[in-house]
Short mmCIF file of C-alpha atoms and ligand atoms in Angstrom, two decimals:
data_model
loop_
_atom_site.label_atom_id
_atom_site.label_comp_id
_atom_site.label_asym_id
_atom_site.label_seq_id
_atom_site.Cartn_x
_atom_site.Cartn_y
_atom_site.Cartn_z
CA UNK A 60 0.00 0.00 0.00
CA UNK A 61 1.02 3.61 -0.33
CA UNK A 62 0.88 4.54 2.98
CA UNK A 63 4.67 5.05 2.91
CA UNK A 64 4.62 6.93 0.27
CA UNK A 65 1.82 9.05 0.61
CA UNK A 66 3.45 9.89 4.20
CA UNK A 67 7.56 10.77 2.71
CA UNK A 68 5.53 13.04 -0.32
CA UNK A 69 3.62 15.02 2.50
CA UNK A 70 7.07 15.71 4.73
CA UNK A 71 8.34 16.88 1.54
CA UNK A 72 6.17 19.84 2.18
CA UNK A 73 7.49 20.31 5.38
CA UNK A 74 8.09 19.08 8.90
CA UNK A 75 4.84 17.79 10.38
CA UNK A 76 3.81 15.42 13.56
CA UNK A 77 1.69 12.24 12.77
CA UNK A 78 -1.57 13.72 13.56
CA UNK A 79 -0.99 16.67 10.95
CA UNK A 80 0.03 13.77 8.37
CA UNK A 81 -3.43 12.33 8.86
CA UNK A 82 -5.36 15.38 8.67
CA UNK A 83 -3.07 16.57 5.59
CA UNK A 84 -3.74 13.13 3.97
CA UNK A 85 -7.76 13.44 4.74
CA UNK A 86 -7.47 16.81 3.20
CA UNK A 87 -6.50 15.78 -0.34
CA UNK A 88 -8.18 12.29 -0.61
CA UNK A 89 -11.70 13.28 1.65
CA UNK A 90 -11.53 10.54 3.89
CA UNK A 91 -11.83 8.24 0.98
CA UNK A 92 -9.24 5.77 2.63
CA UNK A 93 -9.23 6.92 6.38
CA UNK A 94 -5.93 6.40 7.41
CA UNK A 95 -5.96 5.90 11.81
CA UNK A 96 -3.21 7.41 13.47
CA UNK A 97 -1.97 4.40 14.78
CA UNK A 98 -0.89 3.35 11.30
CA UNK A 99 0.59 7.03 10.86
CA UNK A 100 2.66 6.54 13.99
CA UNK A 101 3.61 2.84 12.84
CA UNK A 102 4.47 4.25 9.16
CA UNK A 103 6.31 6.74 10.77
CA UNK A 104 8.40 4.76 12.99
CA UNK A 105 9.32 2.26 9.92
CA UNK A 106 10.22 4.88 8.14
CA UNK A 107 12.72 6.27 10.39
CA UNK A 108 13.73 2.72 11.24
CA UNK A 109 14.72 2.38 7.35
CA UNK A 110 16.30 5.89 7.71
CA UNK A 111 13.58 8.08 5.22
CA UNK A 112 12.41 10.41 8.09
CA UNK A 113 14.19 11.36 11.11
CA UNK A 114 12.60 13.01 14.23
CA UNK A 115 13.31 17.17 14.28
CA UNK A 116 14.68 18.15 17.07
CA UNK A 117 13.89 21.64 18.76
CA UNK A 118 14.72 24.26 16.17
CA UNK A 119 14.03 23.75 13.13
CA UNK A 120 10.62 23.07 13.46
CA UNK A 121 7.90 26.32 13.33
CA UNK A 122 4.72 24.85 14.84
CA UNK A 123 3.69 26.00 17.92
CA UNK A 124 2.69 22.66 19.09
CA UNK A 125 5.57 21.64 19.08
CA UNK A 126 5.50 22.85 22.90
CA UNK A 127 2.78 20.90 23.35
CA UNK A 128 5.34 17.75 22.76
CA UNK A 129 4.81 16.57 19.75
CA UNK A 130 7.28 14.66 17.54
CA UNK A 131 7.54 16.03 14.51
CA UNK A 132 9.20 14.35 11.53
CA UNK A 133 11.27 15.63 8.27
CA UNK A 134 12.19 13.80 5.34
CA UNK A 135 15.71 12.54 5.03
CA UNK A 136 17.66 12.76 2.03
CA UNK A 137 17.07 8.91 1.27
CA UNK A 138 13.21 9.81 1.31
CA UNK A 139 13.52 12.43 -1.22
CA UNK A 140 14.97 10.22 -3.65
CA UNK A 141 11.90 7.55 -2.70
CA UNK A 142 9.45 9.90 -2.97
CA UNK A 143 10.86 10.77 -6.49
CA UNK A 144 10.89 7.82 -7.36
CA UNK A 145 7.65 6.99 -6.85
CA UNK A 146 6.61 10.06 -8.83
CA UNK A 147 8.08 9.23 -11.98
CA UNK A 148 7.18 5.34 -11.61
CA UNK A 149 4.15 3.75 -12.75
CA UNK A 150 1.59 2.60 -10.47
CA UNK A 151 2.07 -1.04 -11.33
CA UNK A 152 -0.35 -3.48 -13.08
CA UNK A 153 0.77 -6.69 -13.08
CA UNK A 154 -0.62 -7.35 -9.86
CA UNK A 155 -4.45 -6.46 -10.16
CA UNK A 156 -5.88 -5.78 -6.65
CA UNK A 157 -8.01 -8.32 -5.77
CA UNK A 158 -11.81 -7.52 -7.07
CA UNK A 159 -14.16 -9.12 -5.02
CA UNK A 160 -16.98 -8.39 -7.24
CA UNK A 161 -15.29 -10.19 -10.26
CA UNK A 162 -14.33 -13.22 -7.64
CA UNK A 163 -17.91 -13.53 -6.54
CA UNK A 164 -19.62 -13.32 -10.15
CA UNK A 165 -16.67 -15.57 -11.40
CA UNK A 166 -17.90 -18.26 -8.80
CA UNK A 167 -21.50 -17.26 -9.18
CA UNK A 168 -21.54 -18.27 -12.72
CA UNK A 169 -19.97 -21.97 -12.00
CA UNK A 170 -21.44 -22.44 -8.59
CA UNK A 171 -25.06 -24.24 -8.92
CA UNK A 172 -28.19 -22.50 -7.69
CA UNK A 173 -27.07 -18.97 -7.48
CA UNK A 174 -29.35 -16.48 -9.17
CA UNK A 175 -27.15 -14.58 -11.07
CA UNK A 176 -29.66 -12.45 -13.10
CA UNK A 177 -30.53 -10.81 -9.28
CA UNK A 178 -26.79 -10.71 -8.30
CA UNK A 179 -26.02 -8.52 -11.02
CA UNK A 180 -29.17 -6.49 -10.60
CA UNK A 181 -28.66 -5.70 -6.87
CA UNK A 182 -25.05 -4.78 -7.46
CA UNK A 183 -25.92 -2.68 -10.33
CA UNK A 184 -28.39 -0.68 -8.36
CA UNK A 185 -25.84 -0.87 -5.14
CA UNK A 186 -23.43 1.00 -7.47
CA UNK A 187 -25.93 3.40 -9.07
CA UNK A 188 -26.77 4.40 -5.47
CA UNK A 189 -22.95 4.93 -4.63
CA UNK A 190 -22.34 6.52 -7.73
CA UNK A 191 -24.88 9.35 -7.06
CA UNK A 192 -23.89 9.74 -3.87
CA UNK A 193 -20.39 10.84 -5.44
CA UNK A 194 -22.09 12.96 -7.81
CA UNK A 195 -24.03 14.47 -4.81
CA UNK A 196 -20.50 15.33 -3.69
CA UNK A 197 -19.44 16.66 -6.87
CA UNK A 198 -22.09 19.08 -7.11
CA UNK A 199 -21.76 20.89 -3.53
CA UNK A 200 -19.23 20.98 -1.09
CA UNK A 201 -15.81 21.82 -1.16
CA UNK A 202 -15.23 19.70 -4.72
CA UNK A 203 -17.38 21.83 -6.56
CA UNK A 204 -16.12 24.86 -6.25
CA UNK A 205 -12.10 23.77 -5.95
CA UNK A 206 -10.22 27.07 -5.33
CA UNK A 207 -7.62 25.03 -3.05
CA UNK A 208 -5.24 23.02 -4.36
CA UNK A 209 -6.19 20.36 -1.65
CA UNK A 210 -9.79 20.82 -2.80
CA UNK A 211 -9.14 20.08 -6.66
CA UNK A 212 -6.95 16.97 -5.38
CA UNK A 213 -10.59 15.76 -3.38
CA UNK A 214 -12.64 16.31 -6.45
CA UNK A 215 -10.42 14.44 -8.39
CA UNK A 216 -10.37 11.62 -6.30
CA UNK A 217 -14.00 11.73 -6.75
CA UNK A 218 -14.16 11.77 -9.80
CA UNK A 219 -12.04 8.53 -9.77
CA UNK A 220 -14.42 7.04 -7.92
CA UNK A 221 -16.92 8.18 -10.15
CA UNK A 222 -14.94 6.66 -13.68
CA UNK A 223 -14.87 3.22 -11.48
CA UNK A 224 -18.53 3.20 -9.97
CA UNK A 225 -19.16 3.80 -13.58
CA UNK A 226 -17.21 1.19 -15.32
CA UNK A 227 -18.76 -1.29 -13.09
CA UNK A 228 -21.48 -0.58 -14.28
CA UNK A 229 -20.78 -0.96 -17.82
CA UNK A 230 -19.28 -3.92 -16.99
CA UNK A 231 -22.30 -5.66 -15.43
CA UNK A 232 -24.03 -5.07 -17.97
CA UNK A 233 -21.77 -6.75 -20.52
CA UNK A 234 -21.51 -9.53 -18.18
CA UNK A 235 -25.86 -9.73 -18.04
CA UNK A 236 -26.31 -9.41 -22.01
CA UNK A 237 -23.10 -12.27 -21.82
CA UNK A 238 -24.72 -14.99 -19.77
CA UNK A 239 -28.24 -13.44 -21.66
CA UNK A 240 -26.61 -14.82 -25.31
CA UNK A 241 -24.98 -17.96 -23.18
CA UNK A 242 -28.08 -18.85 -21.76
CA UNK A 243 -30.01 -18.57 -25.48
CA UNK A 244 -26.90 -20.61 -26.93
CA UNK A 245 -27.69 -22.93 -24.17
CA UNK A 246 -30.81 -23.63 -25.19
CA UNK A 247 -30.59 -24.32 -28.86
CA UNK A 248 -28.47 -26.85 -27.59
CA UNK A 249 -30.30 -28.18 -25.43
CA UNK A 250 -32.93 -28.89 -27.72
CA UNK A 251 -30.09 -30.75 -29.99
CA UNK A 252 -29.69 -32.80 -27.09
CA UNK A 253 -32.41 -35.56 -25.46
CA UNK A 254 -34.23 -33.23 -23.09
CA UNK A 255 -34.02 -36.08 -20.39
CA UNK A 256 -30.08 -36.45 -20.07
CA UNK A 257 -29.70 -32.70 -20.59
CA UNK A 258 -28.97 -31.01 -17.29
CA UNK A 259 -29.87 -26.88 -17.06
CA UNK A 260 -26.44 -24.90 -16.50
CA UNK A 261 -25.45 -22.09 -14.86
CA UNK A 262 -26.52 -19.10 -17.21
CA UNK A 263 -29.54 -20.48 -17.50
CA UNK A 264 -30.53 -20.06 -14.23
CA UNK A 265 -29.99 -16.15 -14.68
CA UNK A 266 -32.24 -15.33 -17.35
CA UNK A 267 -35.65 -14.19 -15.35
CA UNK B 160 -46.16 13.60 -1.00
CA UNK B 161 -47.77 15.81 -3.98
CA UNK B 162 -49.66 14.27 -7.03
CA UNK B 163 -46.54 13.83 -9.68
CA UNK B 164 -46.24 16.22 -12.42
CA UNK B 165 -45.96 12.59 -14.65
CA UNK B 166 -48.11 9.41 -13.84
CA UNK B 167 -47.86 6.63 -16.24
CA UNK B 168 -49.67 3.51 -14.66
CA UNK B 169 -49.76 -0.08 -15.91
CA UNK B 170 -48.74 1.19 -18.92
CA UNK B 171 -48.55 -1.52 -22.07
CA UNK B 172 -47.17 -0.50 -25.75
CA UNK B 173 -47.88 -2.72 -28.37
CA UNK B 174 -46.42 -2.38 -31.96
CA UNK B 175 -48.12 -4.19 -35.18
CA UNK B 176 -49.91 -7.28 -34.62
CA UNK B 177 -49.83 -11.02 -34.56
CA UNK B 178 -46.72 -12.89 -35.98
CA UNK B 179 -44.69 -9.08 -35.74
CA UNK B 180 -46.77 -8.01 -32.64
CA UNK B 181 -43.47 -6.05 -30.34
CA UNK B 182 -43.98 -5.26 -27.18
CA UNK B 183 -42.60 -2.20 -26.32
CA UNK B 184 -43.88 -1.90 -22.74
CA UNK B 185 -45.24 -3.91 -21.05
CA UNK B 186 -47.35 -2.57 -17.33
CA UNK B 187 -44.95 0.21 -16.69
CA UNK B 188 -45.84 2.12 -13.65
CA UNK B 189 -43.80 5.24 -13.42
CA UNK B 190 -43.41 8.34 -11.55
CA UNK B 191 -41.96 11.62 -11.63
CA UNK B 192 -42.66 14.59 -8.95
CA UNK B 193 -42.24 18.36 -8.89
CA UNK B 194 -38.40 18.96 -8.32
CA UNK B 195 -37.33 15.41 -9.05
CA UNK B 196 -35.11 14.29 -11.60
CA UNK B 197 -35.53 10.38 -13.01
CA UNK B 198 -33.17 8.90 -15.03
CA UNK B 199 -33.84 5.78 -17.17
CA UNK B 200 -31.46 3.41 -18.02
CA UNK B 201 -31.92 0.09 -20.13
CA UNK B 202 -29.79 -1.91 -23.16
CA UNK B 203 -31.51 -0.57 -26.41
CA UNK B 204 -34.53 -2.02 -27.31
CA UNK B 205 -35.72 -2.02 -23.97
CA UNK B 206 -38.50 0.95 -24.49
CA UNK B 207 -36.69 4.12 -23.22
CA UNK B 208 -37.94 6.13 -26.22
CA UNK B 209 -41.48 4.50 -26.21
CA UNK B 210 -41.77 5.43 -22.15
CA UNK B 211 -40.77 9.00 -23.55
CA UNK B 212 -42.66 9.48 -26.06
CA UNK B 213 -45.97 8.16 -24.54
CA UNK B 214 -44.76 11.04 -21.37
CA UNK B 215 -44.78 13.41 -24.19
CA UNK B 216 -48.57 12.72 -25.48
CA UNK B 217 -46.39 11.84 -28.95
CA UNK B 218 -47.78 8.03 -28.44
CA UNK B 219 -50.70 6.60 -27.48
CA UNK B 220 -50.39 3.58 -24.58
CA UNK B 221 -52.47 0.14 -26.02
CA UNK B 222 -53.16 -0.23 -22.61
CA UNK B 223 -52.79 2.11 -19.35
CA UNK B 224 -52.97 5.56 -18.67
CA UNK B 225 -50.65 8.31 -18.61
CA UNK B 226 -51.38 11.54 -16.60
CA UNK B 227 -49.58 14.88 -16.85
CA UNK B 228 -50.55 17.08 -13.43
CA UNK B 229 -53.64 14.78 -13.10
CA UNK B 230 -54.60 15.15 -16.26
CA UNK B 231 -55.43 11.86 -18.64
CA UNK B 232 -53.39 12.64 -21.28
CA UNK B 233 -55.38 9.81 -23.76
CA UNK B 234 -58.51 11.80 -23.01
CA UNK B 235 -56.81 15.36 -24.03
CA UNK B 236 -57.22 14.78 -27.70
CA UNK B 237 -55.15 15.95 -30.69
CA UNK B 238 -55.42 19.68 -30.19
CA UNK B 239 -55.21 19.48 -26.63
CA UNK B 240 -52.06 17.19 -26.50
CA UNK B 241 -50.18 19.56 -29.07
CA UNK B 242 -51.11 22.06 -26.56
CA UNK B 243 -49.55 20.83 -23.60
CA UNK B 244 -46.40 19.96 -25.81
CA UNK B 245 -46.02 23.67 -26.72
CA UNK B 246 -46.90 24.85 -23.12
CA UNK B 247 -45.61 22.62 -20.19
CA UNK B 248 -43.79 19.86 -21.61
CA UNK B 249 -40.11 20.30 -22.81
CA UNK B 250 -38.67 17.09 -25.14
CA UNK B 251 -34.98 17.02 -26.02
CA UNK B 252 -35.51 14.08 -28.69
CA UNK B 253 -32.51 11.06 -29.46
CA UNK B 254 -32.59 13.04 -33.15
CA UNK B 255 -32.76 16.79 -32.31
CA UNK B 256 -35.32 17.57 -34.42
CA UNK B 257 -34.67 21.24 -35.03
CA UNK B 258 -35.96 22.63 -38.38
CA UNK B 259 -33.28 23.62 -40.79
CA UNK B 260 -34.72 26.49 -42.65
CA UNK B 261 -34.44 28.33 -39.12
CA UNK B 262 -32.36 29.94 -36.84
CA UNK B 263 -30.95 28.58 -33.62
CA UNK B 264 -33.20 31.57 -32.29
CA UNK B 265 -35.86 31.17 -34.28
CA UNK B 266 -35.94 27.30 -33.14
CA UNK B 267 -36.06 27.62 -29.94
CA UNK B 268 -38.90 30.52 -30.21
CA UNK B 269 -41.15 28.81 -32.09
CA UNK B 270 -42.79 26.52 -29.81
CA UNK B 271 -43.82 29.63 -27.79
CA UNK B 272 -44.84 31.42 -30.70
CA UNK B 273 -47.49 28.81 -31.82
CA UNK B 274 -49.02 29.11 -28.39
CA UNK B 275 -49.34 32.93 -29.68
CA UNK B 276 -46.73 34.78 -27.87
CA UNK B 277 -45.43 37.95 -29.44
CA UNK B 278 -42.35 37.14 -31.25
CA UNK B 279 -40.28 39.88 -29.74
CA UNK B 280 -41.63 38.28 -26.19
CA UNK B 281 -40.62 34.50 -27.75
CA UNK B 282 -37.42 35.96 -28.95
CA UNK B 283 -36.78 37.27 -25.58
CA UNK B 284 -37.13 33.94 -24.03
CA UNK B 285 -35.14 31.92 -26.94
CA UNK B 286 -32.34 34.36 -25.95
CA UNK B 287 -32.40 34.04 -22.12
CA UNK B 288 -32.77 29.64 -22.86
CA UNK B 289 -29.69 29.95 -25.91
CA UNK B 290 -27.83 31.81 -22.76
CA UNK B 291 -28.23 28.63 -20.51
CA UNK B 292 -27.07 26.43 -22.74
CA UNK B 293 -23.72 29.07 -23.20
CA UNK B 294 -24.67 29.01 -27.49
CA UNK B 295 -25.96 32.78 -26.81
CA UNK B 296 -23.62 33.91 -29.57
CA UNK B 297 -25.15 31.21 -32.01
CA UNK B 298 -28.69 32.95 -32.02
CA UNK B 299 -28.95 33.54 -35.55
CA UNK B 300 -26.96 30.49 -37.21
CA UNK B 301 -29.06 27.66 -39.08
CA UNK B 302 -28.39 24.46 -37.80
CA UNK B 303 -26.38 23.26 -40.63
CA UNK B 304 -23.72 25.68 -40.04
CA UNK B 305 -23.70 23.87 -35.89
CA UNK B 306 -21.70 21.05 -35.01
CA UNK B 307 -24.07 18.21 -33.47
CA UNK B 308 -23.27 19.33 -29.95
CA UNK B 309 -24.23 22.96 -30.71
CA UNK B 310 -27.06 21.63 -32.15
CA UNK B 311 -27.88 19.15 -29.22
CA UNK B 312 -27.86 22.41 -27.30
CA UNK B 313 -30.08 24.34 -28.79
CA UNK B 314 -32.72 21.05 -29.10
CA UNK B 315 -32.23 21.44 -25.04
CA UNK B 316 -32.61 25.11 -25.44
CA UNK B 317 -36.02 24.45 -26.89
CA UNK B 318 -37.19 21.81 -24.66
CA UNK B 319 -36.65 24.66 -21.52
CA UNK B 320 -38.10 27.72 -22.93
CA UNK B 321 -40.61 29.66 -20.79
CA UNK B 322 -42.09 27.66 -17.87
CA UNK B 323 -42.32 24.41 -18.57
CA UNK B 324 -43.40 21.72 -15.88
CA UNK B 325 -41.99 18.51 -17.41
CA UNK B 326 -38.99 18.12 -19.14
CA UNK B 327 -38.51 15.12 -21.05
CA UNK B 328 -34.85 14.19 -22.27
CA UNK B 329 -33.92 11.48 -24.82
CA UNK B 330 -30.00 11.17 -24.75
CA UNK B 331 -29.21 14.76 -24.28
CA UNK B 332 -25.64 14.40 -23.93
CA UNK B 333 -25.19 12.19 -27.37
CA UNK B 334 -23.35 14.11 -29.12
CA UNK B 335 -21.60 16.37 -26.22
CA UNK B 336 -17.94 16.21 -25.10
CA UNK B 337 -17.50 15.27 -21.28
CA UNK B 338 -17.52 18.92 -19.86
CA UNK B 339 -20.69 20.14 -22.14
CA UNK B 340 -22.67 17.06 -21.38
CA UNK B 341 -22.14 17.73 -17.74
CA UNK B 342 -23.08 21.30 -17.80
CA UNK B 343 -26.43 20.19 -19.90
CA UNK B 344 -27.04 18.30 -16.68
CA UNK B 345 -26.46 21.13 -14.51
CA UNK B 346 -28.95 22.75 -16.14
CA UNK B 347 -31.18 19.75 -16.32
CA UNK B 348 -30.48 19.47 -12.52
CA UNK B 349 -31.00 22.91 -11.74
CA UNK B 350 -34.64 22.96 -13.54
CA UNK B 351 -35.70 20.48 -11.52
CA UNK B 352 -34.26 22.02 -8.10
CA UNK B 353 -36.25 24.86 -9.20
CA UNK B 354 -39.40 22.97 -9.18
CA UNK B 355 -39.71 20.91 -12.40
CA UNK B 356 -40.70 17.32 -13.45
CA UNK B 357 -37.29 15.70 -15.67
CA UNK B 358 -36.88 12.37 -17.00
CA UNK B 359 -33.58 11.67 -18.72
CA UNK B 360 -32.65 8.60 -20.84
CA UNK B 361 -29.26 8.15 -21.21
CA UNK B 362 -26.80 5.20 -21.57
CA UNK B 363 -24.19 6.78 -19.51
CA UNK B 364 -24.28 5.99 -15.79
CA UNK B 365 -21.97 9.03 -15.09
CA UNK B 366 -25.19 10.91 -16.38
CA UNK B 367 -27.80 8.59 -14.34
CA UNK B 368 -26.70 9.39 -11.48
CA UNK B 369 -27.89 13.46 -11.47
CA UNK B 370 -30.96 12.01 -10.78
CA UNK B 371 -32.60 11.28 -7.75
CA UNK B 372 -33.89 8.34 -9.15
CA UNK B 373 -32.35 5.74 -12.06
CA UNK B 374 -34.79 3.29 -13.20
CA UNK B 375 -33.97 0.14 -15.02
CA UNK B 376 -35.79 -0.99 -18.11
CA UNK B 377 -35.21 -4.53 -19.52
CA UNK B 378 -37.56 -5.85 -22.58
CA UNK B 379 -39.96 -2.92 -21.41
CA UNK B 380 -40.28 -3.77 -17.92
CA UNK B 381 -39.07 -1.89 -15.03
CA UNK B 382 -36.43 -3.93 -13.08
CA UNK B 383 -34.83 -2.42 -11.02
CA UNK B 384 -34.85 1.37 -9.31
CA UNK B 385 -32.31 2.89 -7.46
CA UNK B 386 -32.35 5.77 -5.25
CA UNK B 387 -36.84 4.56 -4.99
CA UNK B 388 -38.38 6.90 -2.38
CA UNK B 389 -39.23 4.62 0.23
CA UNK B 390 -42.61 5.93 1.05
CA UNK B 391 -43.80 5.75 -2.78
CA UNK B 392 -42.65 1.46 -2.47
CA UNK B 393 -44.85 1.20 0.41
CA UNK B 394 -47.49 3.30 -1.09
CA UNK B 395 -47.42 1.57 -4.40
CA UNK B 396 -45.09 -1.83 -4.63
CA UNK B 397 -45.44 -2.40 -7.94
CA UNK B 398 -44.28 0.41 -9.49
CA UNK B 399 -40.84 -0.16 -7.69
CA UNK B 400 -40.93 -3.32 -9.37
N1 ATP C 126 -42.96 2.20 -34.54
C1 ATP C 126 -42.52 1.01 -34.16
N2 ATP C 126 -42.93 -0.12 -34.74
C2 ATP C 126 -42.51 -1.33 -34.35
N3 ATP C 126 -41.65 -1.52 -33.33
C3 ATP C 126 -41.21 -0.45 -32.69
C4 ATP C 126 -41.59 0.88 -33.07
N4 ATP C 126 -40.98 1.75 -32.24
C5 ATP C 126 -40.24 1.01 -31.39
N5 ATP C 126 -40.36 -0.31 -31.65
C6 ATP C 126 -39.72 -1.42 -30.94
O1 ATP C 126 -40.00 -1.28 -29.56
C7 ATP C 126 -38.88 -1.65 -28.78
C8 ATP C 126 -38.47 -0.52 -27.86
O2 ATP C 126 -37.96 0.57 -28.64
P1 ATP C 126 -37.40 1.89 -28.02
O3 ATP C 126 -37.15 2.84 -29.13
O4 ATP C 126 -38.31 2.34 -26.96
O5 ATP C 126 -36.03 1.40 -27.38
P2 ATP C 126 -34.89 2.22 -26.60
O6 ATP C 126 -34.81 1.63 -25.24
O7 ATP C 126 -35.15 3.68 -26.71
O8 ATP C 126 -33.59 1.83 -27.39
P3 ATP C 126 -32.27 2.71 -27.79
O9 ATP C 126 -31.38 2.69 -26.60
O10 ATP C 126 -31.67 1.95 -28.92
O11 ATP C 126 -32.72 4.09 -28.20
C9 ATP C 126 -37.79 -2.05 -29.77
O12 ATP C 126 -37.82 -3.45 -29.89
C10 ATP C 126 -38.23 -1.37 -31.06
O13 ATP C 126 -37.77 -2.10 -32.17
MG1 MG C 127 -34.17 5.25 -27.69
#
């Protein structure tokens, strides 16, 4: 996960203590991925371990609570160079993240008795309720009307959100008009067959 | 809740007869309120247009009835039908429909001007609608001199003039780049918030979800709704269905 990285790039902007990472972090993604501060403060602490951030040490550091005790945190020269890196390197996709929806309508479509005509409608409509609650979002609040940086980075993280509510969508529906033309297919060769020793399959079962 | 703006209930379309006998629709109940926005979604072939165009009081239902503010549209006749269309129903059609031999201006005008509005009044309004639709400096081009978004945008133009209650809109953001067909559902979104009836087909569920609603048609029956007003379901479970 990015965690790591997401962390170095912020203290690139400056010294900061593990709360102000979090709130920084919330800032530009909207609490899309809440981040607790106990994985801020574990983050941090591996990343000092592996010598990317090291602890500031009275001067140096402008915030005022930094009387109030905080340990604040700068980026080392070794995080620069990560954090650069990371910039100019691809998000890699050899390694899809696991998609539980393509999982469950992969086993769905093999597994006996599942409907998967009313799968595929419930998720569809599951979506299209998520997806206009982003483009509630979009329309008021802070990502409409972006005039901070941090606020154009939160609308387009919505708007991410929005391209991949929406391409699940498009892709249930190629996947009902699929098992729609399987299930049709299925027949005519069914009737080929002797009705008696020909057993009903899958995609037949999700045709209402 | 108020009496919608658009009741179509148990509605059935049947095209031709016997061995080519399509149906269309088939006992489509369907809603739409003051200040709501509906979207309709559906493979093609599934009856968007038809549910449209019988909203519109441009088709007649073979069975069912279909109510515009309470009023049986069926029952309104020919006169009274092209009436309402001119008055308080806007349609953006899949084709836009605009007649070449006139201006942008004089496009959007005319549907006020057959319900006998001065022209200089009609013109007025054209204006102030070409001016939502950002195609203000277009007034007086003929539509074959518009790109099809342009022209899309003037159809949409039309469809809002004056005050009208329902707007009905079949693929409005066709032919529109990303950023245009979002602002045409701005606009579609801020008619509504100011009190009107809108139903949108469209294809794209970026689009869908504007509205408060998304229904689902599949071989002309409703499948599926999300966003459903909970009280309407208990009110009236089929429609939801
Ligand atoms: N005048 C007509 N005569 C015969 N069949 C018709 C007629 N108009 C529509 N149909 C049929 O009715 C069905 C529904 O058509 P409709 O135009 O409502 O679909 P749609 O959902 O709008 O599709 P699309 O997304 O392609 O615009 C289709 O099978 C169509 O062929
Ligand atoms: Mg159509």
């Amino acid at each position: 996960m990015s965690i790591r990285q997401a962390m170095l790039a912020l203290l690139e902007d400056g010294p900061m203590y593990g709360y102000q990472l979090r709130v920084e972090f919330e800032q530009r993604t909207g609490s899309t991925w809440p981040l607790n501060v106990g994985q801020v403060y574990t983050t941090l602490s591996r990343l000092e371990r592996d010598g990317l951030v090291e602890q500031v040490v009275g001067e140096g550091a402008d915030h005022a609570s930094d009387d109030a005790g905080h340990v604040v945190y700068r980026v080392t020269e070794a995080g620069r160079g990560e954090v650069s890196e990371w910039f100019t390197t691809p998000v890699p996709r050899t390694q899809p993240p696991r998609d539980e929806l393509a999982i469950k309508l992969a086993l769905a479509v093999t597994v006996r008795g599942v409907d998967v005509g009313t799968l595929i409608q419930r998720q569809r409509s599951a979506t299209m309720a998520a997806l206009q609650d982003y483009t509630r979002l979009k329309r008021s609040g802070r990502a409409a009307t972006p005039d901070q940086p941090e606020d154009l980075a939160w609308s387009l993280v919505l708007d991410a959100l929005v391209f991949d509510a929406e391409a699940e969508i498009r892709w249930l529906d190629h996947c009902e008009a699929r098992l729609r033309r399987a299930a049709v297919d299925g027949v005519r060769r069914d009737a080929r067959s002797t009705p008696d020793t020909s057993a009903s399959t899958a995609p037949d079962r999700s045709v209402r | 809740m108020s009496a919608p703006v658009l009741h179509l209930d148990g509605v059935t379309r049947i095209h031709g007869e016997g061995e080519t006998e399509v149906h269309a629709l088939r006992g489509v109940s369907f809603r739409a309120h003051a200040g709501e926005l509906v979207a309709v979604m559906g493979p093609s072939g599934s009856g968007k247009s038809t549910l449209l165009t019988l909203a519109g009081g441009l088709d007649q239902p073979t069975r069912g009835t279909v109510r515009i503010e309470g009023e049986d549209v069926g029952a309104l006749g020919n006169a009274g039908r092209a009436r309402m269309r001119r008055t308080s129903v806007g349609y953006v059609f899949q084709a836009f429909n605009l007649i070449p031999a006139l201006t942008a201006a004089e496009n959007v005008a005319l549907p006020r001007e057959l319900d006998g509005e001065k022209s200089r009044a009609a013109r007025r309004l054209a204006m102030t609608a070409l001016e939502e639709v950002g195609i203000l400096d277009l007034a007086d081009r003929y539509p074959d001199a518009m790109s099809g978004g342009q022209q899309q945008r003037v159809a949409i133009a039309r469809a809002i003039v004056g005050e009208r209650r329902l707007i009905l809109a079949d693929e409005p953001t066709g032919a529109l780049d990303t950023d245009t067909g979002e602002e045409i559902l701005r606009l579609l979104r801020a008619r509504c918030d100011a009190g009107a009836a809108g139903v949108l087909v469209t294809h794209e569920a970026r689009h869908a979800a504007w509205a408060d609603r998304v229904v689902f048609l599949r071989d002309g029956v409703v499948v599926d709704e999300s966003g459903a007003d909970p009280v309407d379901d208990l009110l009236e479970p089929e429609a939801a269905r």
